[in-house]
Every structure is written in structure tokens, then in C-alpha cells.
XYZ file of C-alpha atoms in Angstrom:
355
model
C 74.077 79.834 105.567
C 75.620 82.022 102.996
C 78.641 84.102 104.040
C 78.116 87.847 104.622
C 81.830 88.410 104.178
C 81.489 87.361 100.555
C 78.218 89.146 99.881
C 78.420 92.097 97.539
C 78.289 95.662 99.069
C 76.889 98.506 96.972
C 77.943 102.085 97.716
C 76.360 104.524 95.284
C 77.039 103.188 91.819
C 79.845 100.927 92.824
C 79.367 97.315 93.891
C 82.203 95.591 95.739
C 82.472 91.813 94.994
C 82.845 91.171 98.690
C 83.281 93.021 101.908
C 87.065 92.692 102.289
C 89.032 95.841 101.934
C 92.809 96.105 101.672
C 93.625 98.890 104.243
C 95.942 101.600 102.990
C 99.433 100.515 104.009
C 102.425 102.843 103.389
C 105.187 101.108 101.477
C 107.773 103.953 101.662
C 108.970 102.954 98.237
C 108.206 105.804 95.802
C 110.468 108.286 94.187
C 109.170 111.923 93.954
C 105.651 110.471 94.575
C 105.703 108.044 91.638
C 104.430 104.537 91.946
C 106.762 101.827 90.617
C 106.901 98.095 90.079
C 106.760 97.520 93.849
C 103.423 99.153 94.165
C 102.148 97.366 91.112
C 103.016 93.908 92.515
C 102.055 94.827 96.003
C 98.544 96.053 95.129
C 98.000 93.728 92.150
C 98.723 90.688 94.167
C 95.952 91.590 96.643
C 93.482 91.977 93.770
C 94.549 88.575 92.392
C 94.079 87.312 95.985
C 90.317 88.049 96.082
C 89.865 91.265 98.058
C 86.858 93.402 97.106
C 88.370 96.892 97.577
C 92.022 97.773 97.172
C 92.885 101.019 98.653
C 96.211 102.549 97.677
C 98.330 103.766 100.572
C 98.187 107.364 101.933
C 98.838 109.407 98.724
C 99.938 112.944 99.365
C 97.914 115.859 97.909
C 101.035 118.100 98.078
C 104.737 117.380 98.297
C 105.053 118.621 101.802
C 102.146 116.420 102.806
C 104.184 113.254 102.618
C 104.908 111.283 105.685
C 108.243 110.429 104.157
C 110.126 111.519 101.077
C 109.397 107.918 99.814
C 105.533 108.320 99.888
C 103.225 108.159 96.951
C 101.689 111.351 95.632
C 98.961 112.829 93.416
C 100.014 116.491 93.693
C 100.881 116.716 89.973
C 99.501 115.344 86.726
C 102.642 113.357 85.995
C 101.698 110.980 88.851
C 98.663 109.782 87.012
C 100.043 107.292 84.558
C 101.794 105.033 86.987
C 98.736 104.830 89.238
C 96.453 104.363 86.244
C 98.308 101.183 85.274
C 97.778 99.775 88.795
C 94.041 100.820 88.801
C 93.555 99.062 85.487
C 95.067 95.857 86.734
C 93.106 95.851 89.855
C 89.857 96.367 87.844
C 90.667 93.502 85.445
C 90.919 91.110 88.442
C 87.358 91.948 89.487
C 88.347 94.120 92.472
C 87.529 97.871 92.894
C 90.515 100.264 92.860
C 90.530 103.109 95.443
C 93.009 105.648 96.702
C 93.405 107.298 100.057
C 94.219 111.022 99.788
C 96.292 112.334 102.626
C 98.259 115.165 104.167
C 100.706 114.288 106.979
C 100.755 117.664 108.541
C 103.224 117.958 111.461
C 104.145 114.216 111.132
C 105.568 114.864 107.652
C 109.259 114.738 106.494
C 110.228 111.497 108.405
C 112.378 108.603 107.339
C 110.931 105.173 106.474
C 110.549 102.951 109.547
C 113.425 100.698 108.581
C 115.711 103.836 108.420
C 114.713 104.824 111.968
C 111.682 106.920 111.289
C 113.190 110.130 112.623
C 112.850 113.523 111.199
C 114.428 114.217 107.823
C 116.133 117.700 107.818
C 115.743 120.003 104.786
C 119.412 119.602 103.825
C 118.903 115.796 103.702
C 115.920 115.905 101.455
C 113.201 116.835 103.956
C 111.176 119.972 104.531
C 109.521 121.889 107.295
C 106.011 120.451 107.924
C 102.826 122.345 108.659
C 100.113 121.954 111.275
C 97.424 123.760 113.124
C 99.940 125.360 115.413
C 103.678 125.525 116.167
C 103.762 122.521 118.527
C 105.885 119.552 117.187
C 104.693 116.010 117.444
C 107.338 115.108 119.926
C 110.725 116.245 121.334
C 112.635 114.896 118.383
C 110.359 116.459 115.650
C 110.748 119.931 114.184
C 108.221 122.647 115.018
C 105.712 122.908 112.211
C 104.718 126.151 110.428
C 101.142 126.936 111.442
C 98.780 127.072 108.565
C 97.037 130.396 108.116
C 93.743 130.818 106.288
C 95.412 130.968 102.973
C 97.400 127.827 103.684
C 94.255 125.983 104.655
C 92.501 127.090 101.479
C 95.577 125.876 99.482
C 95.364 122.427 101.206
C 91.571 122.176 100.468
C 92.319 123.020 96.804
C 95.113 120.428 96.808
C 92.589 117.650 97.929
C 90.138 118.763 95.272
C 92.817 118.728 92.525
C 94.172 115.292 93.595
C 90.613 114.013 93.384
C 90.328 115.017 89.753
C 93.628 113.176 89.174
C 92.375 110.151 90.971
C 89.427 109.923 88.724
C 91.546 110.359 85.646
C 93.678 107.534 86.871
C 90.603 105.266 87.045
C 89.994 104.931 90.706
C 86.463 104.198 91.703
C 86.689 105.002 95.472
C 88.403 107.875 97.191
C 89.061 107.867 100.937
C 90.035 111.030 102.849
C 92.647 110.375 105.548
C 91.459 112.125 108.727
C 93.118 109.790 111.241
C 96.418 108.753 113.002
C 97.497 112.242 113.959
C 97.948 113.500 110.396
C 96.871 117.053 109.307
C 93.025 116.725 109.253
C 93.125 114.786 112.512
C 95.403 117.388 114.084
C 92.708 119.995 113.493
C 89.912 117.681 114.871
C 91.651 116.813 118.189
C 91.701 119.340 121.099
C 94.919 117.814 121.993
C 96.596 119.267 118.906
C 94.417 122.179 117.859
C 94.841 125.103 120.079
C 93.784 127.745 117.534
C 91.573 130.717 118.411
C 90.220 131.397 114.951
C 87.347 129.828 113.078
C 89.309 126.613 112.692
C 89.774 126.019 116.298
C 88.052 126.128 119.698
C 84.709 124.501 119.479
C 83.814 121.219 117.791
C 82.388 123.077 114.968
C 85.692 125.151 114.477
C 87.993 122.085 114.782
C 85.934 120.123 112.282
C 85.663 122.885 109.823
C 88.767 121.995 107.826
C 87.802 118.425 107.238
C 84.203 119.431 106.358
C 85.619 121.854 103.736
C 87.842 119.178 102.315
C 84.920 116.725 102.040
C 82.828 119.389 100.344
C 85.565 120.203 97.921
C 86.302 116.575 97.180
C 82.675 115.642 96.789
C 82.219 118.476 94.308
C 84.881 117.027 92.130
C 84.102 113.309 92.660
C 81.290 111.896 90.394
C 77.962 111.444 92.139
C 77.895 107.772 91.308
C 81.189 107.038 93.014
C 81.592 106.566 96.829
C 83.558 108.776 99.135
C 84.984 107.287 102.376
C 86.665 109.012 105.369
C 89.063 107.389 107.779
C 88.672 108.718 111.384
C 90.668 108.018 114.514
C 87.475 107.458 116.453
C 89.201 108.236 119.814
C 92.551 109.593 120.945
C 92.454 107.106 123.809
C 93.412 109.813 126.420
C 91.595 112.339 128.558
C 90.822 115.571 126.927
C 91.155 114.172 123.498
C 88.805 113.379 120.599
C 86.131 110.858 121.608
C 83.869 108.318 119.979
C 80.965 110.720 120.779
C 82.716 113.366 118.755
C 83.139 110.821 115.982
C 79.409 109.993 115.971
C 78.488 113.677 115.793
C 81.027 114.244 112.923
C 79.863 111.157 111.038
C 76.293 112.522 110.972
C 77.512 115.780 109.494
C 79.750 114.018 107.006
C 76.895 111.804 105.812
C 74.965 114.991 104.889
C 77.948 116.138 102.994
C 78.021 113.018 100.798
C 80.284 110.665 102.637
C 79.280 107.096 102.183
C 81.295 105.062 104.716
C 83.308 105.795 107.808
C 86.592 103.695 108.099
C 86.926 103.427 111.788
C 90.503 103.488 113.204
C 91.944 105.253 116.271
C 94.863 106.915 117.999
C 97.867 108.678 116.683
C 97.394 112.228 117.697
C 99.981 112.382 120.402
C 102.830 110.106 121.446
C 102.987 107.993 124.561
C 99.373 106.927 124.662
C 98.631 103.392 125.814
C 96.066 101.721 123.504
C 94.475 98.570 124.714
C 95.100 96.559 121.512
C 93.757 93.125 120.951
C 91.586 91.272 118.334
C 88.810 93.537 117.034
C 89.677 96.244 119.494
C 88.316 98.941 117.289
C 85.019 97.308 116.080
C 83.098 98.792 118.960
C 83.569 102.281 117.342
C 82.453 101.036 113.940
C 79.327 99.516 115.589
C 78.395 102.673 117.577
C 78.892 104.996 114.481
C 76.945 102.646 112.204
C 74.071 102.476 114.638
C 74.032 106.060 116.104
C 75.074 108.081 113.065
C 73.147 105.782 110.602
C 76.050 105.545 108.147
C 77.786 102.466 106.818
C 81.189 101.681 108.565
C 84.326 99.659 108.031
C 86.000 97.848 110.936
C 89.844 97.683 111.041
C 92.433 96.550 113.511
C 93.755 93.026 114.404
C 91.109 91.243 112.262
C 92.749 87.969 111.482
C 90.496 85.073 110.900
C 87.560 84.446 108.531
C 85.283 83.549 111.388
C 86.182 86.792 113.249
C 85.395 88.888 110.066
C 82.217 87.020 109.482
C 81.128 87.526 113.150
C 81.719 91.234 112.835
C 79.342 91.529 109.913
C 76.691 89.190 111.264
C 76.496 90.931 114.584
C 76.127 94.290 112.505
C 79.163 95.887 113.972
C 80.225 96.996 110.468
C 79.352 96.770 106.857
C 82.780 95.681 105.617
C 86.220 94.904 107.201
C 89.624 96.265 106.330
C 92.643 94.069 106.705
C 96.246 95.332 106.880
C 99.026 93.188 108.391
C 97.073 89.988 107.696
C 97.076 90.870 104.037
C 100.816 91.650 104.150
C 101.345 88.157 105.565
C 99.035 86.486 103.093
C 97.853 88.375 99.876
C 95.551 85.374 99.233
C 93.808 85.469 102.617
C 90.420 86.144 100.942
C 90.614 82.991 98.878
C 91.489 80.920 102.035
C 88.739 82.693 103.948
C 86.209 81.782 101.305
C 87.125 78.167 101.535
C 86.824 78.104 105.346
C 83.399 79.817 105.230
C 82.104 77.566 102.454
C 81.766 80.509 99.984
C 82.034 79.752 96.291
C 84.229 82.551 94.786
C 85.981 82.590 91.508
C 89.694 82.059 91.417
C 91.885 83.515 88.698
C 91.990 80.966 85.936
C 95.738 81.000 86.149
C 95.522 79.735 89.717
C 92.464 77.359 89.355
C 94.663 74.258 89.425
C 95.522 75.065 93.055
C 91.934 75.368 94.223
C 91.506 71.924 95.400
């Protein structure tokens, strides 16, 4: 029986060589938003290693939208060239280059994890973050500046402008980051959005910002290229965003031209106990795929080739995204192909190690 994990997946006019995606993973290694040699090697090695889709980490659409001062960015044209070099290399290895466009919202201006991850003050190179309201993420975080209607419109334009730059850089897939407690998720979740204007209150109001971003991005992104959205499919706590909300939203996003939902979870508020374990989020991908009738990607503690194959064969998702497993082993796809009996091409430079 042929492997589904190594079957091509077509989204609009783009065909991925297999159904393995490199999940966007922040490297906290940029300077003023610019990609450097670290990003080239990090992303390029995963393309050499056989993944089908390589998603560049959360890439900020404006400078105050970075999680940390060390995040990548696409808020100015000068960022294009260093990312274009990476996209070209990925394409030459037979993989598809993509980029996740993001805004960190109230979780912005923090130090890299290995520097403690705490808030970075303006006098130390940080800035005041923005959010749906004035509530900070936690007791150690600064109070964000609430976005007014003009500020929301500015961020929508920033996503659209970054999309144009992404296309110029040669990316073939764009993913909008609306998960993990960052700005778009902050507007979605009733735990973090207490607004009383047209961007708050009801499901329609809380989802308006994301829907406007999707519309603006889709207008700038060529019709033949796919658009993905990463959602936190549940907040894992009472009174928060639910998988039912995600299903309803996914139906709306499909009508707006979104081609796949990347199904993650959590991150809106601190202190939530998440029942992690192998494949703990695949249930969300399965329900959204079935009930919203849109392709989905599963992510979260997917480690073995047989586990990934099982997710696809049981129709829980259309592709899988791997994160930590691909940090441990950039060549996981090549090893997975061998264990599943799939015949995939190796880079000719590495062919001598195939057997």
C-alpha cells in the first residue's frame, strides 16, 4: 500500500511533493527583522531533508508586532532580499517555500526564551505592545495600548503590504497567524477581547479583525497560490474560544478564500493546563475538516512516521506539521519514507548514504 504521507497535496495551483510541513518555529536570531545565515541553514536543511512545505517562522508585519526584538520581519522592502535567497534555495530542493505573517499583539516586546523571556522595556530596545484592550498578558507584562479603529486599519494594511513583499520574495504559500494568544487570537477569544465596539462582543464582532485581514491578504495574494490560517482551536478553559467557534470560523474563512486551517491550540491566557500527549490536537483538525469541509493540517507532538501516516489514513487531516521533531532531525522525512517503504528522491549529494 502506497504511503499517504508521501502522496502529493495540491492546494490551488501549488502541489506539495508530500504532506509534511515544517511548522513555523521562531529562532529569535534576526537583527532588525533581517534573516541571516542562521535562517538560511535552518530552513534550507529542512528542505534538503525532504519536507514538502517549509514555513518560515512568525514574520512580523510591523516592527511592534514582533514577539521579540530578534524576530523576523516583512514590514519594509529591505527585508525582501534576505528572505528571497532562502525561498530560492528551498524551491531548488523541490520543496515549497511559505511564510507565516504575524503580529504578536500584547505578547510582543519580550526577550528570547534563553534570555528569560520577560518583557523588554523601551529603554532596553523594546516598545509598548498593542492589543484589543489595556489588559496585560500577565502580572509581569506591560499594559498594552488598545487599538482603535485607525490602529486596526493600520494593521490590516500592514498584513496586505507584507503579503506583497512575500510574493516578491518568491514565497508560494502564506499563512496568517491567528493562534497562540497573539494579536488576531486576542481579538477572537472572549477571554482577551472585552471590547464593546464592532470588533468585540459577539462572535461576529470578535472575528471581524481576522476576517478583514484575510480579505486584505487574499486580495493581494495571487489566485493560484494557497492561503493558510493557523488557529488556536480551543483556549482549553471555561469561557474561552472553543472548537465549535473554530468550526464556524473555518466555514467563513473558506468562503473568503482560505485553503487550509493549521490546527493548533492554547496561548490566550497564562496558567491553563493543557492535556498534552501524542497527537493531542488532531481531534480539532478532524472535526474542522469534516464539519467545515475545508482541508486541515494537524500539529502537536507528532513524532513517528506511522503516527503521521495514521493521521492521514484515518482522515483526521490532509497534512501534518512537525516542529520539535524536525529540530531534532532535519532529515526526518527521508527516514520516514524509508520506514513507510516510500520511494522518494534524495539530494544527489547525499545519495551515497541512502543505503
